Coordinates of C-alpha atoms and ligand atoms in Angstrom, one line a residue:
M1 CA 0.4 0.2 0.1
N2 CA 1.1 3.6 -0.7
K3 CA 2.5 5.6 2.4
I4 CA -0.3 8.3 3.3
S5 CA 1.7 11.3 4.4
W6 CA 0.2 13.9 6.7
W7 CA 0.0 17.0 4.4
R8 CA -0.6 16.4 0.4
T9 CA -0.6 19.5 -1.9
D10 CA -1.4 20.2 -4.9
F11 CA 0.7 21.1 -7.9
G12 CA -0.2 20.6 -11.7
K13 CA -0.1 21.2 -15.1
D14 CA -1.5 24.9 -14.4
E15 CA 1.8 25.8 -12.2
V16 CA 3.9 24.3 -15.3
R17 CA 2.6 26.4 -17.8
K18 CA 2.7 29.7 -15.6
I19 CA 6.0 28.9 -14.6
R20 CA 7.5 28.3 -18.3
E21 CA 5.7 31.8 -19.6
S22 CA 7.1 33.8 -16.7
I23 CA 10.6 32.4 -17.6
L24 CA 10.3 33.1 -21.3
H25 CA 9.0 36.3 -20.6
E26 CA 12.1 37.0 -18.3
H27 CA 10.3 37.6 -15.2
V28 CA 12.2 35.6 -12.8
S29 CA 12.9 37.8 -10.0
Q30 CA 10.4 40.3 -8.5
G31 CA 8.6 41.8 -11.1
P32 CA 5.3 42.5 -12.9
V33 CA 3.8 38.5 -12.1
T34 CA 4.6 39.6 -8.3
A35 CA 2.6 42.7 -9.1
E36 CA -0.3 40.9 -10.7
F37 CA -0.5 38.2 -8.0
E38 CA -0.7 40.8 -5.2
A39 CA -3.2 42.4 -7.3
S40 CA -5.4 39.0 -7.3
L41 CA -4.6 38.5 -3.6
A42 CA -6.3 42.0 -2.8
E43 CA -9.1 41.2 -5.0
V44 CA -9.8 37.9 -3.0
L45 CA -9.3 39.4 0.0
G46 CA -11.1 42.6 -0.5
V47 CA -8.3 44.8 0.7
P48 CA -6.4 47.8 -1.3
Y49 CA -2.9 46.6 -0.2
V50 CA -0.9 43.0 -0.3
V51 CA 2.9 43.3 -0.3
A52 CA 4.2 39.7 -1.3
T53 CA 7.7 38.4 0.8
T54 CA 9.6 35.6 1.2
S55 CA 7.8 33.7 3.9
G56 CA 4.7 34.1 6.4
S57 CA 7.5 34.6 9.1
M58 CA 9.1 37.3 7.2
A59 CA 5.4 39.0 6.6
L60 CA 4.9 38.9 10.8
L61 CA 8.5 40.4 11.1
M62 CA 7.8 43.2 8.4
A63 CA 4.2 44.0 9.9
L64 CA 6.1 44.4 13.1
L65 CA 8.9 46.5 11.7
A66 CA 6.3 48.7 10.0
A67 CA 4.8 48.9 13.7
G68 CA 7.7 50.4 14.9
I69 CA 8.4 47.5 16.9
G70 CA 11.8 47.0 18.9
P71 CA 13.4 46.7 22.0
G72 CA 11.5 47.6 25.2
D73 CA 8.3 47.2 23.4
E74 CA 5.9 44.1 24.3
V75 CA 4.0 42.0 22.2
V76 CA 1.4 39.8 23.4
V77 CA 1.0 36.2 21.7
P78 CA -1.1 33.1 22.5
N79 CA 0.8 30.0 23.8
R80 CA -0.5 27.9 21.2
T81 CA 1.1 28.7 17.6
W82 CA 3.9 28.0 15.2
I83 CA 6.9 29.3 16.9
A84 CA 6.9 32.0 14.3
T85 CA 4.8 34.0 15.7
A86 CA 7.0 34.8 18.8
H87 CA 10.1 34.7 16.7
A88 CA 9.3 37.7 14.9
P89 CA 8.8 40.1 17.8
L90 CA 11.9 38.4 19.7
L91 CA 14.4 38.8 16.8
L92 CA 13.3 42.5 16.7
G93 CA 14.3 42.9 20.3
A94 CA 11.0 42.9 21.7
K95 CA 9.4 40.7 24.7
V96 CA 6.7 38.4 24.6
A97 CA 3.9 37.9 26.9
L98 CA 2.2 34.9 26.3
V99 CA -1.7 34.1 27.0
D100 CA -3.2 30.6 27.5
V101 CA -5.7 29.6 25.0
E102 CA -9.4 28.8 25.4
S103 CA -10.1 25.1 26.9
E104 CA -12.3 23.9 23.9
Y105 CA -10.2 25.6 21.1
P106 CA -6.4 26.3 20.7
I107 CA -7.2 30.3 20.1
M108 CA -6.3 33.2 22.3
D109 CA -8.5 33.2 25.4
V110 CA -9.4 36.8 25.0
T111 CA -10.6 36.9 29.1
Q112 CA -7.2 36.6 30.1
L113 CA -5.5 39.2 27.5
E114 CA -6.0 42.5 29.7
R115 CA -3.7 41.1 32.6
K116 CA -1.2 40.7 30.0
I117 CA -0.9 44.2 28.9
T118 CA 1.7 46.6 30.5
P119 CA 2.6 50.0 29.6
R120 CA 5.1 48.9 27.3
T121 CA 2.9 46.7 25.5
K122 CA 2.5 47.7 22.1
V123 CA 1.0 44.7 19.8
I124 CA -1.6 42.1 20.0
M125 CA -0.9 39.4 17.9
P126 CA -4.0 37.0 17.7
V127 CA -3.6 33.6 15.6
H128 CA -6.5 32.2 13.6
L129 CA -5.1 28.9 13.9
N130 CA -6.4 26.6 11.6
G131 CA -8.6 28.9 10.0
R132 CA -10.3 29.5 13.6
A133 CA -11.4 32.9 14.2
A134 CA -9.8 34.4 17.1
G135 CA -12.2 36.7 19.0
M136 CA -11.4 39.7 17.3
E137 CA -14.4 41.9 18.3
E138 CA -12.9 41.5 22.2
V139 CA -9.4 42.1 21.2
S140 CA -10.2 45.3 19.0
K141 CA -12.0 46.7 22.1
I142 CA -9.2 45.8 24.1
A143 CA -6.5 47.3 21.9
A144 CA -8.5 50.5 21.5
C145 CA -8.7 50.8 24.9
H146 CA -4.8 50.7 25.4
Q147 CA -4.1 52.1 22.4
L148 CA -2.5 49.1 20.9
R149 CA -2.1 48.0 17.3
I150 CA -3.2 44.6 16.0
I151 CA -1.2 42.2 13.8
E152 CA -3.3 39.1 12.9
D153 CA -1.3 36.0 12.1
A154 CA -3.4 34.5 9.4
T155 CA -1.1 32.3 8.1
Q156 CA -3.5 29.2 8.7
A157 CA -6.6 31.2 7.6
F158 CA -6.4 32.2 4.1
C159 CA -10.0 32.6 2.6
S160 CA -11.4 31.9 6.4
R161 CA -14.2 34.1 7.9
N162 CA -15.9 35.1 10.8
T163 CA -19.4 37.1 10.8
K164 CA -17.6 40.2 10.1
G165 CA -15.8 39.2 6.9
L166 CA -12.3 37.9 6.2
L167 CA -9.7 36.8 8.7
G168 CA -6.6 38.8 8.6
T169 CA -7.9 42.0 7.2
Q170 CA -9.7 43.2 10.3
S171 CA -6.8 44.8 12.0
D172 CA -3.7 47.3 11.1
A173 CA -2.1 44.3 9.1
G174 CA -2.9 40.6 8.4
C175 CA -0.1 38.2 7.7
F176 CA -0.2 35.1 5.5
S177 CA 1.8 32.1 4.2
L178 CA 2.8 30.5 1.0
A179 CA 4.3 27.4 2.4
I180 CA 3.7 23.9 1.4
A181 CA 1.4 23.2 4.5
K182 CA -1.1 26.3 3.6
L183 CA -4.0 26.4 1.6
I184 CA -2.3 27.7 -1.3
S185 CA 1.7 27.2 -1.8
T186 CA 4.5 28.9 -3.7
G187 CA 6.8 26.7 -2.2
Q188 CA 7.9 29.3 0.2
G189 CA 6.1 32.6 0.5
G190 CA 4.2 35.0 2.4
F191 CA 2.1 38.3 2.3
V192 CA 0.8 41.0 4.5
V193 CA -2.4 42.8 3.8
T194 CA -3.6 46.2 4.7
R195 CA -5.7 49.0 4.6
D196 CA -3.4 51.6 6.0
K197 CA -1.6 53.1 2.8
Q198 CA 1.5 54.5 5.2
V199 CA 1.9 50.8 6.7
Y200 CA 1.8 49.7 2.8
K201 CA 4.3 52.2 2.0
R202 CA 6.8 51.4 4.5
L203 CA 6.2 47.9 4.0
K204 CA 7.0 48.2 0.3
M205 CA 10.2 50.1 0.9
M206 CA 11.5 48.1 3.5
R207 CA 11.6 45.2 1.4
T208 CA 14.0 46.7 -1.0
H209 CA 16.5 48.2 1.7
G210 CA 14.0 51.1 2.2
V211 CA 15.0 52.8 -1.3
D212 CA 11.5 53.9 -3.1
D213 CA 13.1 54.4 -6.6
V214 CA 15.8 51.6 -7.3
I215 CA 16.8 53.9 -10.6
D216 CA 17.0 57.2 -8.8
V217 CA 18.0 55.9 -5.3
S218 CA 18.2 57.8 -2.1
Y219 CA 18.7 56.3 1.2
T220 CA 16.0 57.0 3.7
D221 CA 14.8 54.4 5.7
M222 CA 16.5 51.1 6.7
G223 CA 15.5 47.8 5.2
F224 CA 16.6 44.7 4.0
N225 CA 16.0 42.0 0.8
F226 CA 12.6 40.5 1.6
R227 CA 11.5 40.2 -2.3
F228 CA 9.6 37.9 -3.5
T229 CA 10.3 36.3 -7.2
D230 CA 7.8 36.0 -10.2
I231 CA 8.5 32.4 -10.4
Q232 CA 7.1 31.9 -7.3
A233 CA 4.4 34.1 -8.6
S234 CA 3.6 32.1 -11.5
I235 CA 2.9 29.5 -9.0
G236 CA 0.8 31.4 -6.7
I237 CA -1.4 32.6 -9.6
A238 CA -1.8 29.3 -11.0
Q239 CA -3.0 28.2 -7.6
L240 CA -5.4 30.9 -7.0
S241 CA -7.2 30.1 -10.5
N242 CA -7.8 26.5 -8.7
L243 CA -9.2 28.5 -5.3
P244 CA -12.6 27.1 -5.2
K245 CA -11.7 23.5 -6.4
R246 CA -9.0 23.7 -3.4
I247 CA -11.5 25.0 -0.9
A248 CA -14.2 22.6 -1.8
K249 CA -11.4 19.9 -1.2
I250 CA -10.6 21.2 2.1
K251 CA -14.1 21.1 3.2
A252 CA -14.8 17.4 1.6
I253 CA -11.9 15.9 3.7
Y254 CA -13.0 17.8 6.9
T255 CA -16.8 16.6 6.8
R256 CA -15.8 13.0 5.7
Y257 CA -13.6 12.8 9.1
R258 CA -16.1 14.5 11.3
D259 CA -18.6 12.7 10.0
A260 CA -17.1 9.3 11.2
M261 CA -15.9 10.8 14.5
H262 CA -18.8 9.2 16.5
E263 CA -17.0 5.9 16.1
F264 CA -14.0 7.1 18.0
P265 CA -14.6 7.2 21.6
F266 CA -10.6 7.5 22.1
L267 CA -10.9 10.6 19.7
K268 CA -11.7 13.9 20.5
F269 CA -12.3 16.2 17.4
I270 CA -11.5 19.7 17.5
P271 CA -14.3 21.3 15.2
V272 CA -14.3 24.6 13.1
D273 CA -17.4 26.5 12.4
I274 CA -17.6 25.6 8.6
V275 CA -21.2 27.3 8.7
R276 CA -20.3 30.6 9.3
G277 CA -17.5 30.3 7.1
E278 CA -14.2 28.9 9.0
L279 CA -12.1 27.3 6.7
P280 CA -10.1 24.2 8.5
I281 CA -7.1 22.9 6.5
Y282 CA -5.9 20.8 9.2
I283 CA -7.6 17.9 10.7
E284 CA -6.9 18.1 14.3
V285 CA -8.1 15.6 17.3
L286 CA -6.9 15.0 20.7
C287 CA -5.9 11.8 21.9
P288 CA -4.7 10.6 25.3
E289 CA -2.7 7.6 23.8
R290 CA -1.4 10.1 21.0
K291 CA 2.0 8.0 20.9
K292 CA 0.3 4.5 20.8
L293 CA -2.0 5.6 18.1
M294 CA 1.0 7.5 16.2
Q295 CA 2.5 3.9 16.0
F296 CA -0.4 2.0 15.1
L297 CA -1.0 4.3 12.1
A298 CA 2.7 4.4 10.9
D299 CA 2.8 0.6 11.2
R300 CA -0.2 1.0 8.3
D301 CA 2.1 3.5 6.5
I302 CA 0.1 6.3 7.7
Q303 CA 1.9 9.5 9.0
T304 CA 0.2 11.8 11.6
R305 CA 1.9 14.8 12.8
P306 CA 1.8 15.7 16.7
F307 CA 0.5 19.4 17.7
Y308 CA 3.8 21.9 18.1
P309 CA 4.6 22.2 21.4
D310 CA 3.7 25.0 23.6
L311 CA 5.7 28.3 23.7
N312 CA 6.5 28.6 27.0
H313 CA 8.5 25.5 26.7
A314 CA 11.1 27.4 24.7
A315 CA 13.9 27.6 26.8
Y316 CA 14.8 31.2 25.7
F317 CA 11.3 32.3 27.3
G318 CA 12.5 30.9 30.7
S319 CA 8.6 31.4 32.0
K320 CA 7.7 29.4 35.1
E321 CA 4.0 30.8 34.2
R322 CA 1.4 27.5 33.7
F323 CA -0.8 27.4 30.8
P324 CA -3.4 24.5 31.7
N325 CA -5.5 24.9 28.7
S326 CA -2.3 24.7 26.1
E327 CA -0.6 22.1 27.8
V328 CA -4.0 19.5 27.0
F329 CA -3.4 20.6 23.5
G330 CA 0.4 20.2 23.4
E331 CA 0.2 16.5 24.7
Q332 CA -2.7 15.3 23.3
G333 CA -3.1 17.2 19.9
L334 CA -2.5 15.2 16.6
F335 CA -3.2 16.3 12.7
L336 CA -4.6 13.6 10.8
P337 CA -3.2 13.1 7.1
C338 CA -5.2 16.0 5.0
G339 CA -4.3 18.8 2.4
P340 CA -5.8 19.9 -0.8
G341 CA -4.0 17.1 -2.7
Q342 CA -4.9 14.1 -0.4
P343 CA -6.9 11.6 -2.1
L344 CA -10.4 11.3 -0.4
E345 CA -9.5 7.4 -0.7
N346 CA -6.6 8.3 1.9
V347 CA -8.9 9.7 4.4
D348 CA -11.3 6.5 4.1
R349 CA -8.2 4.5 4.6
V350 CA -7.2 6.6 7.5
I351 CA -10.7 6.0 8.8
E352 CA -10.6 2.3 8.3
A353 CA -7.1 2.4 10.1
L354 CA -8.7 4.4 13.1
R355 CA -11.5 1.8 13.4
A356 CA -9.1 -1.1 13.5
F357 CA -7.4 0.7 16.5
G358 CA -10.8 1.1 18.4
D359 CA -11.1 -2.7 17.7
S360 CA -7.7 -3.1 19.4
L361 CA -8.3 -1.4 22.5
Ligands
LIG401 C1 2.8 28.6 8.7 C2 2.8 29.9 9.7 C3 3.7 30.5 10.0 C4 4.4 31.1 9.1 O1 4.6 31.1 8.1 P1 6.4 30.4 7.0 O2 5.5 30.3 5.4 O3 6.3 28.7 7.3 O4 7.3 31.4 7.5 C5 3.6 31.3 11.5 N1 2.5 31.2 12.0 C6 1.7 30.2 11.8 C7 0.3 30.1 12.8 C8 1.7 29.0 10.8 O5 1.3 27.9 10.6

C-alpha cells in the first residue's frame, strides 16, 4: 500500500505552464508577475494593499517593523501557535507576553488578555489557528482601550471568515503564508495585507532596503532584501485560479472525517465552524494515547503529526508560568492526514485504520 503523508499539497499543469511563461518572458525575480499576484490576492481578500515576501514568518516580521516594534516593546502572543509568531517580535528585540488559549479551542483566551498588557505593550497578535477565528471583537476593544496595534497571524486562515468578514483583514495588518502546508503554496512565500496606505508604503520600501526608486536611489529608511520572485508568483497565480476547487476539497476532507468521528471514542475532534465560514486546512484531534495511536497508524503506512509544543516550553522564554489549557493541546493534539492534494480514498483508509485501532483497545 502507498504511504499516506500527513499533508499533501496540489501542484499541476497550470503551475508548470505559468512558470514556463514567466521564464520565457524573463520574469524571474520580483517584477510584473509578483505585482499581478499581489493584485489578485488583494481582490480575493477585498483589501487595497498586499505586499508579497519570502515567507509568512517574514510577513510577521515586516508587519512588526512597520509598526515600529523594537527593544523595550512588548507584544502579546497566544501560547499555542507555530513558534514563528513569537520569533518575529523576539528577533526585533521585543519581549513576548504569552496568553493561554481557551479550554475547548486552541485560540487565544481573550478573557486572559487584558492582564498581560503593561505600559510597554505595543501590539496584540491574535492567531487564527487552523482557520479558527480568534475573538477579534474583544481584541479590538482591548486594543482600542490601550491604544495598541493588532497584527493578525492569518497564516493558517487564508479565505477563512468570521461574521465580520475575511480573517487577516480586520486589523492594522494581516500576515499570510504560502508555505507547503497552507491552503495555497508557492513553495516558500508569504504576504502582508493592510488597509493603511502609510503601512503599505513602509512595507514596500523596507522590502528593498528602504529604497523607493531603485533607479533614482536615495537612502531614506533602513530595510533589507525581503523580495518575492516572479517564479513563485507564477505558481501563486495558478493556485489562485484553482482556489474554489481547493476550498471544496478541504471542506470535503473535513466533513468526511467529522462524520466518522462518533465511531472513535478514543479521539476528541476539535471542530471549526464551517457554517460560519471558517475553513479548516488541518484535521485536529486530541488523543490521550497519542504515541500509541501514531505508532499504530505508522505501522499501516499512515503518517500523522503531533501538535507543535506550547511556546512556553521554549527554553529562551525562561517562563515558569503555567498554561493549563495549552498543555492539553500540546500533549494530546494530533493532525490526521489532510491537505488539498490528499485523495479522499486516503482519508477513507485513515478512517478504516482508526476503526482497527478502536477494535484493538
Ligand atoms: C506557517 C505559519 C507561520 C509562518 O509561515 P512560514 O511561511 O512557514 O514562514 C506563522 N505562524 C503560523 C501559525 C503558521 O502556521
